[in-house]
Coordinates of C-alpha atoms in Angstrom, one line a residue:
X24 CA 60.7 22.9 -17.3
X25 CA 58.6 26.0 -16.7
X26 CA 55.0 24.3 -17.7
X27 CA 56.2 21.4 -16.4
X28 CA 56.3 23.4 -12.5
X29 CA 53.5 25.0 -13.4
X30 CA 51.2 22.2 -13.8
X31 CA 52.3 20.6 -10.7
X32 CA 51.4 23.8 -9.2
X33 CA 48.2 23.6 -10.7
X34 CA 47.3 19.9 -9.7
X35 CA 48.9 20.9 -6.0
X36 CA 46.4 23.3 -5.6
X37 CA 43.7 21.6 -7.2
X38 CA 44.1 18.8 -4.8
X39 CA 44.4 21.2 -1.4
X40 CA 40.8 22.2 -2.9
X41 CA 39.7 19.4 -3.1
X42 CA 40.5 18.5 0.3
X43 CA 39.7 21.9 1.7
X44 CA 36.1 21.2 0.3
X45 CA 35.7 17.3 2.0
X46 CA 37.1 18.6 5.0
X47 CA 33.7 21.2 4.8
X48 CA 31.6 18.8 3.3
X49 CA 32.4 16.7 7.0
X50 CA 32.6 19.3 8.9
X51 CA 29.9 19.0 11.5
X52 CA 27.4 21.4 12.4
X53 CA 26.5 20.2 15.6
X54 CA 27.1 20.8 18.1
X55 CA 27.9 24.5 17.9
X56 CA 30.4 26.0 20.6
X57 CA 29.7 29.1 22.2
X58 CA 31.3 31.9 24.8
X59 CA 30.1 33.1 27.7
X60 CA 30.5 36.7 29.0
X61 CA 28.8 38.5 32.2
X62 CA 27.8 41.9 31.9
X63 CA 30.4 43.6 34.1
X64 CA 29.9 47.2 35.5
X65 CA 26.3 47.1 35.1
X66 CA 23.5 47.7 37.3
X67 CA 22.3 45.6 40.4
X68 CA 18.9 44.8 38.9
X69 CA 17.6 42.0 40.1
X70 CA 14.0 40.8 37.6
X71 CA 12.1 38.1 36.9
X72 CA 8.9 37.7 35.1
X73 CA 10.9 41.2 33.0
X74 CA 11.7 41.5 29.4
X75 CA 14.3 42.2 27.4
X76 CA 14.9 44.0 24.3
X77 CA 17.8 44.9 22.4
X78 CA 18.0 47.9 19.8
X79 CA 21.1 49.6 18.7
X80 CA 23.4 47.9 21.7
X81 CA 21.6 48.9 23.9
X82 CA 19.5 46.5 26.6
X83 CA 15.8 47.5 27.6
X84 CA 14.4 46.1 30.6
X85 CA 11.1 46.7 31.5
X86 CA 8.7 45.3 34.3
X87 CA 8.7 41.8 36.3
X88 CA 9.0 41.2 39.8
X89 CA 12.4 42.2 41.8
X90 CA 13.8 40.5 44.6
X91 CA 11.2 41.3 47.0
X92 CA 8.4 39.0 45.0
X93 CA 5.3 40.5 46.6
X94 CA 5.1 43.9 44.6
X95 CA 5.9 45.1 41.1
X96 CA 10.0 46.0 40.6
X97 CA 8.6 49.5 38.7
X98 CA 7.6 50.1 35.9
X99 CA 10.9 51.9 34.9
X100 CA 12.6 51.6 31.5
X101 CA 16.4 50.6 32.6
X102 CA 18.7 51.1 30.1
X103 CA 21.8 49.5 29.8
X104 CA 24.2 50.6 27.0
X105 CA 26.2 47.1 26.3
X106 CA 29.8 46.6 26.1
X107 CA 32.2 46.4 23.1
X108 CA 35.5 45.7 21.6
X109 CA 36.3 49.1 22.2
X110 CA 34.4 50.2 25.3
X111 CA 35.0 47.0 27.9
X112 CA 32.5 49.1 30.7
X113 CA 29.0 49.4 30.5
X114 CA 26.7 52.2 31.1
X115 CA 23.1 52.5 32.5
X116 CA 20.9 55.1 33.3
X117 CA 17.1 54.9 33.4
X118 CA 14.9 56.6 31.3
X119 CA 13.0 59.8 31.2
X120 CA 9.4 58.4 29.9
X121 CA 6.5 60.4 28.2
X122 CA 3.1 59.4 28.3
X123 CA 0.7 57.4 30.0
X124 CA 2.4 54.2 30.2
X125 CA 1.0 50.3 31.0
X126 CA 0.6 49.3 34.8
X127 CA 3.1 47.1 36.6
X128 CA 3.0 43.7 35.5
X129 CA 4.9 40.6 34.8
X130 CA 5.1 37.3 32.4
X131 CA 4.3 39.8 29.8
X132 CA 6.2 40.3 26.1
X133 CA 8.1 42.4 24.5
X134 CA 8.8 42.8 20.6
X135 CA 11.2 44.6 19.1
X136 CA 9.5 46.2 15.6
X137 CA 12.8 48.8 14.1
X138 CA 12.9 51.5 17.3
X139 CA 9.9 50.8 19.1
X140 CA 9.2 47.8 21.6
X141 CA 5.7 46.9 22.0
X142 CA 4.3 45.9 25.0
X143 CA 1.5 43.1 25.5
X144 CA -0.1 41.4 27.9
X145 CA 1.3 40.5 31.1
X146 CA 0.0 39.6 34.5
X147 CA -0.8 43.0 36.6
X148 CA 0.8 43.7 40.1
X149 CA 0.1 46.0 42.6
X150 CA 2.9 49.0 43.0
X151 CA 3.2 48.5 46.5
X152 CA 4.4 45.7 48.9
X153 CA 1.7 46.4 51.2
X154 CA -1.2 46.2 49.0
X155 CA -2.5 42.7 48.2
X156 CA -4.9 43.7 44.9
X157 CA -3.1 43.7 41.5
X158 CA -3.9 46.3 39.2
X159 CA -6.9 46.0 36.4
X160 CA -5.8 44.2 33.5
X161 CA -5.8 45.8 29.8
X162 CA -8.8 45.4 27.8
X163 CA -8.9 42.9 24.9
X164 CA -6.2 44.1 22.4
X165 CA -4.5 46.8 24.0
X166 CA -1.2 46.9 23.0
X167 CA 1.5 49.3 24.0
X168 CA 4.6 51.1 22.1
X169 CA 7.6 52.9 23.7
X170 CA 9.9 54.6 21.5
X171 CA 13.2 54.5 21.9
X172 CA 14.1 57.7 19.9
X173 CA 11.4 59.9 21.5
X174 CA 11.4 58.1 25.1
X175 CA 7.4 58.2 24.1
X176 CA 4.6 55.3 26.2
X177 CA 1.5 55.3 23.5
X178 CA -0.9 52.7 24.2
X179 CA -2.7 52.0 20.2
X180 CA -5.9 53.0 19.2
X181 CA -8.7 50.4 21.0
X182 CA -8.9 47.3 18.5
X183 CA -10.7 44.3 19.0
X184 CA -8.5 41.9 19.3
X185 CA -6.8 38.9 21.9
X186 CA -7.5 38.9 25.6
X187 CA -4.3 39.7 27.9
X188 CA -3.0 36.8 29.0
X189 CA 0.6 35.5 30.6
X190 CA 3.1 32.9 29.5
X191 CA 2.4 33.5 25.8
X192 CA 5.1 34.5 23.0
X193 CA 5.3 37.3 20.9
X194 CA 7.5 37.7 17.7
X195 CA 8.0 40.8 15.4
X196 CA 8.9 41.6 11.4
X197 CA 9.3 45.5 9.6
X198 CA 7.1 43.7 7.6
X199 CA 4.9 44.7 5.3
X200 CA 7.1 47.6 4.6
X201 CA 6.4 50.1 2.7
X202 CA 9.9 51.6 2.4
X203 CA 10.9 48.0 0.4
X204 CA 12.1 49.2 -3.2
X205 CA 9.6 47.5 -5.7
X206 CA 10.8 44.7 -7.2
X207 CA 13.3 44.0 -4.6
X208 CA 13.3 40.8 -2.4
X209 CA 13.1 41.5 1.3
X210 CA 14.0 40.4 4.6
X211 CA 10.2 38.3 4.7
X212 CA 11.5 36.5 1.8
X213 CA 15.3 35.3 2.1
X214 CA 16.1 36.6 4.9
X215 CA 19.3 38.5 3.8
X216 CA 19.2 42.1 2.6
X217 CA 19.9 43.2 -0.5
X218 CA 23.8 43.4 -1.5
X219 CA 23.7 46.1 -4.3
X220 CA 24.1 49.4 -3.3
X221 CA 21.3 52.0 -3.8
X222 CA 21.2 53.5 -7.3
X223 CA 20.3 56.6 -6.9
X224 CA 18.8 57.1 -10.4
X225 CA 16.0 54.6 -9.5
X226 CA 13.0 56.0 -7.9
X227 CA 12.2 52.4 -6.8
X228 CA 14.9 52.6 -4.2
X229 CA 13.8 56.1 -2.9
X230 CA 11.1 56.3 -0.7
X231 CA 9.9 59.3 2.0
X232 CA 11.2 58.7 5.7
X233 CA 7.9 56.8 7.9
X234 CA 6.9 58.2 11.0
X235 CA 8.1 55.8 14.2
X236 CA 6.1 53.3 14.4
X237 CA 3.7 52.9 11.3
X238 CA 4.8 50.0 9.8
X239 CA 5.5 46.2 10.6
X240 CA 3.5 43.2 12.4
X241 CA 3.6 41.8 16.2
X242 CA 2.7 37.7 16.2
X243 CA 1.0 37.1 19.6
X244 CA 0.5 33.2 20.4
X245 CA -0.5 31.2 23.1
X246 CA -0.6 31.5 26.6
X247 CA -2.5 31.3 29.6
X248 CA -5.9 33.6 30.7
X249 CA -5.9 36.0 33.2
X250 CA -8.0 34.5 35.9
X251 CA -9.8 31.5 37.6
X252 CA -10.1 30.1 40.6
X253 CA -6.5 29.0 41.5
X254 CA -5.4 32.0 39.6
X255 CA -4.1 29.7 36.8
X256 CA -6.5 30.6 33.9
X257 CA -7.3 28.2 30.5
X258 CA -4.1 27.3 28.4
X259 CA -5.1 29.2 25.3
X260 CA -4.4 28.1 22.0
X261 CA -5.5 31.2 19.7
X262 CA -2.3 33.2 17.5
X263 CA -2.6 36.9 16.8
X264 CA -1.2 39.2 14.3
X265 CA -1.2 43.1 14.9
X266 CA -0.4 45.4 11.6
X267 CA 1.4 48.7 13.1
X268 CA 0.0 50.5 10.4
X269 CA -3.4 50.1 10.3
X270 CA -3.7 49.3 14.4
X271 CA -5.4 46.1 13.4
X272 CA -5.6 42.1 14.7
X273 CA -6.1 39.3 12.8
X274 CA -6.8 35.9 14.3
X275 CA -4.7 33.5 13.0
X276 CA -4.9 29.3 12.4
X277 CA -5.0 28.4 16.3
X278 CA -1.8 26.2 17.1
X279 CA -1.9 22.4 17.8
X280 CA -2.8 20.9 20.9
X281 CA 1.3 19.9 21.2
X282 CA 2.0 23.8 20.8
X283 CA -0.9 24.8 23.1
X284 CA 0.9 25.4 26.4
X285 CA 2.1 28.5 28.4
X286 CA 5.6 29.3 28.7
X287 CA 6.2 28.6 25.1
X288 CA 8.8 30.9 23.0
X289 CA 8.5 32.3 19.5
X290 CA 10.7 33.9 16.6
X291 CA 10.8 34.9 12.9
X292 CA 13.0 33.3 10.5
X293 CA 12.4 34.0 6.9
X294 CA 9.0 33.6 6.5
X295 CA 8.3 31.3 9.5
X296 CA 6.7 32.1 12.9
X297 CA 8.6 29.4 14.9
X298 CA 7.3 28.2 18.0
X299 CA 9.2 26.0 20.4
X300 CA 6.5 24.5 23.7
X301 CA 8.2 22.2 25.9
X302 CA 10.5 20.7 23.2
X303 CA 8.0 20.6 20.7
X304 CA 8.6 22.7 17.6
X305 CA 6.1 23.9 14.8
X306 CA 5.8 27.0 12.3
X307 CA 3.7 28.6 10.7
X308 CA 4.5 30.5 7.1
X309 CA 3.8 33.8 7.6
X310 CA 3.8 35.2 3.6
X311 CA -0.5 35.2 3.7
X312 CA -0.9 36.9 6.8
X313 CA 2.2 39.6 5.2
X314 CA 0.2 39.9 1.9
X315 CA -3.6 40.4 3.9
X316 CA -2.1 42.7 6.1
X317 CA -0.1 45.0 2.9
X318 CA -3.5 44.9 0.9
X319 CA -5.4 46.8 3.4
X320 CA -8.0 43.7 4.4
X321 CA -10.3 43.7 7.3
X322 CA -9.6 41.0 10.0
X323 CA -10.4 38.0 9.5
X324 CA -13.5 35.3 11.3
X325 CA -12.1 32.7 13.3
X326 CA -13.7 30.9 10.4
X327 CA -11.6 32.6 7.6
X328 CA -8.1 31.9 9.9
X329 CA -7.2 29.2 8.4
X330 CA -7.4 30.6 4.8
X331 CA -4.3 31.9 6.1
X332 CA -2.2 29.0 6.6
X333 CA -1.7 25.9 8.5
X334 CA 0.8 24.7 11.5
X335 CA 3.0 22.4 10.9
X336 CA 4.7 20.4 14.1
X337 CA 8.4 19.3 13.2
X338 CA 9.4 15.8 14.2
X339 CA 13.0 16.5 15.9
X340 CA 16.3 14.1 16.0
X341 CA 18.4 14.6 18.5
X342 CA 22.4 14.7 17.3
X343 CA 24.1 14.0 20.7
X344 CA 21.2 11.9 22.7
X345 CA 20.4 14.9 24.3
X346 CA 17.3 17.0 23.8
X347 CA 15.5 19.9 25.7
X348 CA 12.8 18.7 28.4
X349 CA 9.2 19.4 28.9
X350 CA 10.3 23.0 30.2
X351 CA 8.8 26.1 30.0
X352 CA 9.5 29.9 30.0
X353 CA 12.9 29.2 28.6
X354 CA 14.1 32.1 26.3
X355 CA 13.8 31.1 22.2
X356 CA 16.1 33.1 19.6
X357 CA 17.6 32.4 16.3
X358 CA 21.2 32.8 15.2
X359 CA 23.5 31.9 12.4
X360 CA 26.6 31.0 11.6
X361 CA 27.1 32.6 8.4
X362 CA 26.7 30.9 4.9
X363 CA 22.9 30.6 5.2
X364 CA 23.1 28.5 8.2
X365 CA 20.7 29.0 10.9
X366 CA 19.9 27.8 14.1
X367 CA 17.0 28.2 16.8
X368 CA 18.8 28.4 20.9
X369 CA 17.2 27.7 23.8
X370 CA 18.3 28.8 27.1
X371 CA 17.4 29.2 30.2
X372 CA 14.6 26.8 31.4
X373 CA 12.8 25.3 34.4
X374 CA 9.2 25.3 35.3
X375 CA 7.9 28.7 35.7
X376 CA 3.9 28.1 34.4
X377 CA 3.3 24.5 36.0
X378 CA 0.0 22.8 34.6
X379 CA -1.0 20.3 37.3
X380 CA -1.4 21.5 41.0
X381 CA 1.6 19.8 43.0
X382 CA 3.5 19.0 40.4
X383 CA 7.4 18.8 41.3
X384 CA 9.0 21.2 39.3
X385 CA 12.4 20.5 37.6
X386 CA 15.3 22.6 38.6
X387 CA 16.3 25.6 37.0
X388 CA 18.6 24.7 34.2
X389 CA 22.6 26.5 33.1
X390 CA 22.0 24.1 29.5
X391 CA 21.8 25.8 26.2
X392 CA 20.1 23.3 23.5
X393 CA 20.4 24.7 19.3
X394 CA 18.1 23.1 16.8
X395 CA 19.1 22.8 12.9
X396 CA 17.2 24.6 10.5
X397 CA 17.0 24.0 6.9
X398 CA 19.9 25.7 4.9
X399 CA 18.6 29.2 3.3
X400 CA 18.0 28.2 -0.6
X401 CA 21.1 28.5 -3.0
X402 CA 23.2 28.9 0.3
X403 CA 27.0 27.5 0.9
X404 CA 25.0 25.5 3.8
X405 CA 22.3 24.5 1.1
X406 CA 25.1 23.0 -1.3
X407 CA 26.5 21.3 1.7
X408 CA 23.7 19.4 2.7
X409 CA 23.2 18.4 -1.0
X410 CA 26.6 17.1 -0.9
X411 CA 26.4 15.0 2.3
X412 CA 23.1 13.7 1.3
X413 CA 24.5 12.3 -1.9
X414 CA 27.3 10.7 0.3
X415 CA 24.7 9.1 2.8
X416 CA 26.0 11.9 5.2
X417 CA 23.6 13.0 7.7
X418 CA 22.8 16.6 7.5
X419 CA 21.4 16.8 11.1
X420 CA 18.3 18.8 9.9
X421 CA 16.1 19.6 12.8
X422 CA 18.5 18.0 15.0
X423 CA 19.2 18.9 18.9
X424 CA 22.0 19.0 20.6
X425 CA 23.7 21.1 23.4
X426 CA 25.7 23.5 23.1
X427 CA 29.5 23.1 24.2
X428 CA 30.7 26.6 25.9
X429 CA 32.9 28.2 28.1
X430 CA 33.0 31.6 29.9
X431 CA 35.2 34.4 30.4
X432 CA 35.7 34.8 34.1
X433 CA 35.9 38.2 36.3
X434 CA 39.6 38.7 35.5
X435 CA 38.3 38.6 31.5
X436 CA 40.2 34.8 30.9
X437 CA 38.5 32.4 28.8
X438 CA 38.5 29.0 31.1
X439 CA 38.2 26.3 29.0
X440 CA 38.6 22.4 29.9
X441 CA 35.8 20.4 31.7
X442 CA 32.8 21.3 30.3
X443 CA 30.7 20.7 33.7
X444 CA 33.0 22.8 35.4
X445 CA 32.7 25.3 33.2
X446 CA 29.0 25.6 33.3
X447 CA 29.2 25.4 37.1
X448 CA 31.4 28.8 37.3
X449 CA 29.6 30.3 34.0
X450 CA 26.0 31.7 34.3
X451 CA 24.5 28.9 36.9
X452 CA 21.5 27.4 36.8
X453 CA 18.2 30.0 36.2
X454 CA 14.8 30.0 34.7
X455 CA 12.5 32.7 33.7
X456 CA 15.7 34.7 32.4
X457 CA 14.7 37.5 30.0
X458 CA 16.6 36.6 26.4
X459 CA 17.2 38.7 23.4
X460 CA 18.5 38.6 20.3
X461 CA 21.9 40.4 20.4
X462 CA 22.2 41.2 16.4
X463 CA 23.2 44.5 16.9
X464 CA 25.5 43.8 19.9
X465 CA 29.6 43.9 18.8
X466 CA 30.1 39.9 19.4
X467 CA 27.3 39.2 20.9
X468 CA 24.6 36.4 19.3
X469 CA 22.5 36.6 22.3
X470 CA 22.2 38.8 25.5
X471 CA 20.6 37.3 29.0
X472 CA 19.2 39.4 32.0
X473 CA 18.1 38.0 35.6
X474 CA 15.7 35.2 36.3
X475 CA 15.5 32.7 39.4
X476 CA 17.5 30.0 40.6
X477 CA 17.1 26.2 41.8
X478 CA 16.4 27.9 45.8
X479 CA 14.1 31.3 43.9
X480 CA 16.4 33.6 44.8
X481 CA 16.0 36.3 42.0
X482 CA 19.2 37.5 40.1
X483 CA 20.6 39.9 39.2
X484 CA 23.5 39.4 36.6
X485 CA 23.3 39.9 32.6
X486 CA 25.4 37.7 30.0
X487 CA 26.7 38.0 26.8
X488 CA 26.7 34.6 24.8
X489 CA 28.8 34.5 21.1
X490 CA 28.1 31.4 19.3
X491 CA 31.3 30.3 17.7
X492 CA 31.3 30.8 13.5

């Protein structure tokens, strides 16, 4: 009777398995649900035009406009130390700076590179309300670093390099890195660090502590020039890379004419520079420009950029009918899910770098729109799509749709039901928010800070958003 029970068993569980797996295999992946938390006990900053960084939960804000729009906010690093499971409050204090620092400015960028945030570009205000003249803009490749560990402003050794500019994007990578064990895969390559723990018996996984700051690459693309004569400079097409170690630019493949636009966002995954302009999405692989910059080669010709790879412009689907508009200066990050499935969010839009004089500007938006990226390789989510392509599934590849989310009020209670109403009481329509990847934020997949809304009143508020697993 025994093997008899025991089979049964056996075929019982074999069939809830079976299930379990065509209940994942039709599982959607769009559209993802997310939560929505405000920043409570936190400062009364009101930016726009600002940035935001995130390093070791804790949110840097630097420069932008505040709410009186005819003079610089500071040039202040506010830091706000984010809250956790454990700690509901925040903290904030501002920070006690050494070195010459950049002037005031807005619209610039801000990339995150292990401690340090690097500073570029930027349109430059005056100080004070009552003077009318902005400050001098940078020269041609001046870029800036502030450590977070030292509290340290350097500007980088003068390098030829990209004019300043505003509304461009800016994405960083550790990489190349010479701290990555030989023979070991890297974060460039899949994207996931490796599982094993270090032996220490192999001298490939020991390697002497780098200074701050010596390694990794800044992408700088895009944009708008400082200048002309109705203060909009040329939309500027050109993409950058700037090696931390050697204090060096190299022009990359200039982007596509559909890319070519200011307010346009930008962000690493794998070994692709995304870019997202006005709902139109391209990448470029960055493994050449990793390889030129770890061999030690001079910059590169405008000529010799495209040895270095090519643009590609993604044709999007849309999974719900809806897709972003023909914003700009909406914030761009990527998240996953887990299982090698990724995503790139966009949040936050409205019309912040208009092209044609007059042009009505579309309200400030409260929508959050995720596009489908391919699976990572030899993923769960890779094996998935396989599965649901073999069953004439769609696997809603570089597919939009809108995120579904609800917020946790004042009184900490998740309101869920109408999702209209829900955005209406969550974080309200704004554009020109500052967005950061919230990685290293307990439940957070993205933090939000400020921006304007549909009348230009600047705010003042932060969020939290946690997209659901």
């Amino acid at each position: 009777m025994e093997p008899i029970v025991g089979a049964l068993y056996g075929v019982e569980s074999a069939l809830e398995a079976g299930v379990a797996l065509a209940k994942g295999i039709l599982h959607p992946t769009l559209p993802l649900r997310a939560t929505l938390s405000r920043i409570t006990g936190g400062p009364n900053l009101p930016r726009t035009g600002h940035t935001l960084s995130i390093i070791k939960g804790r949110a840097y804000i630097y420069g932008g406009e505040s709410s009186d729009a005819a003079a610089a906010a500071d040039t202040d690093i506010h830091v706000i130390v984010l809250p956790t499971t454990d700690v509901e409050e925040t903290d904030y204090f501002t920070a006690t700076t050494k070195g010459r620092g950049p002037v005031p400015r807005k619209n610039h960028t801000a990339t995150v590179v292990g401690d340090d945030i690097y500073i570029f570009g930027g349109q430059p205000l005056s100080s004070s309300s009552s003077s009318s003249e902005s400050a001098e803009p940078d020269p041609p490749g001046r870029i800036w670093s502030f450590s977070t560990i030292s509290s340290t402003w350097r500007p980088a050794p003068d390098s030829s390099g990209p004019a300043q500019r505003t509304g461009h994007a800016a994405a960083g990578t550790e990489d190349p890195n010479p701290q990555a064990p030989k023979g070991v895969d890297t974060s460039l390559e899949t994207g996931i660090l490796p599982q094993a723990p270090p032996d220490p018996a192999d001298d490939r996984m020991l390697a002497e502590p780098e200074p701050e700051g010596s390694f990794g690459t800044v992408f700088v693309v895009g944009g708008r020039a400082l200048g002309g004569d109705d203060g909009k400079g040329e939309q500027l097409d050109d993409a950058w890379a700037f090696d931390i170690r050697t204090a060096r630019w190299t022009q990359l493949p200039s982007l596509p004419r559909p890319l070519a636009k200011a307010g346009l966002g930008a962000t690493i995954v794998g070994t692709r520079l995304y870019v997202v302009s006005r709902g139109t999405v391209g990448y470029l692989d960055i493994r050449r420009v990793i390889e030129f910059a770890a061999q030690g080669n001079q910059p590169t010709s405008p000529e010799q950029a495209s040895l270095l790879g090519e643009w590609q412009v993604i044709e999007t689907d849309t999974a719900d009918g809806k897709a972003p508009g023909p914003d700009d200066g909406a914030g761009l990050v990527d998240v996953t899910t887990g299982q090698g499935r990724r995503y790139l969010l966009l949040l936050a839009g409205g019309k912040v770098y208009g092209d044609e004089a007059g042009a009505e500007a579309p309200q400030a938006k409260d929508t959050i729109f995720a596009l489908q990226l391919p699976p990572e390789a030899e993923s769960a989510a890779a094996v998935k799509d396989t599965m649901r392509e073999t069953i004439k599934k769609d696997t809603k590849k570089h597919a939009w749709a809108e995120v579904e989310y609800k917020y946790t009020n004042e009184r900490g209670d998740v309101v869920s039901g109408d999702k209209a109403r829900a955005q209406k009481l969550g974080m309200g329509n704004r554009k020109g928010a500052a967005v950061a990847k919230g990685s290293e934020v307990d439940g957070a997949t993205v933090v939000l800070w400020g921006g304007m809304d549909d009348e230009g009143k600047v705010m003042s508020d932060g969020w939290m958003v946690t997209v659901d697993r």
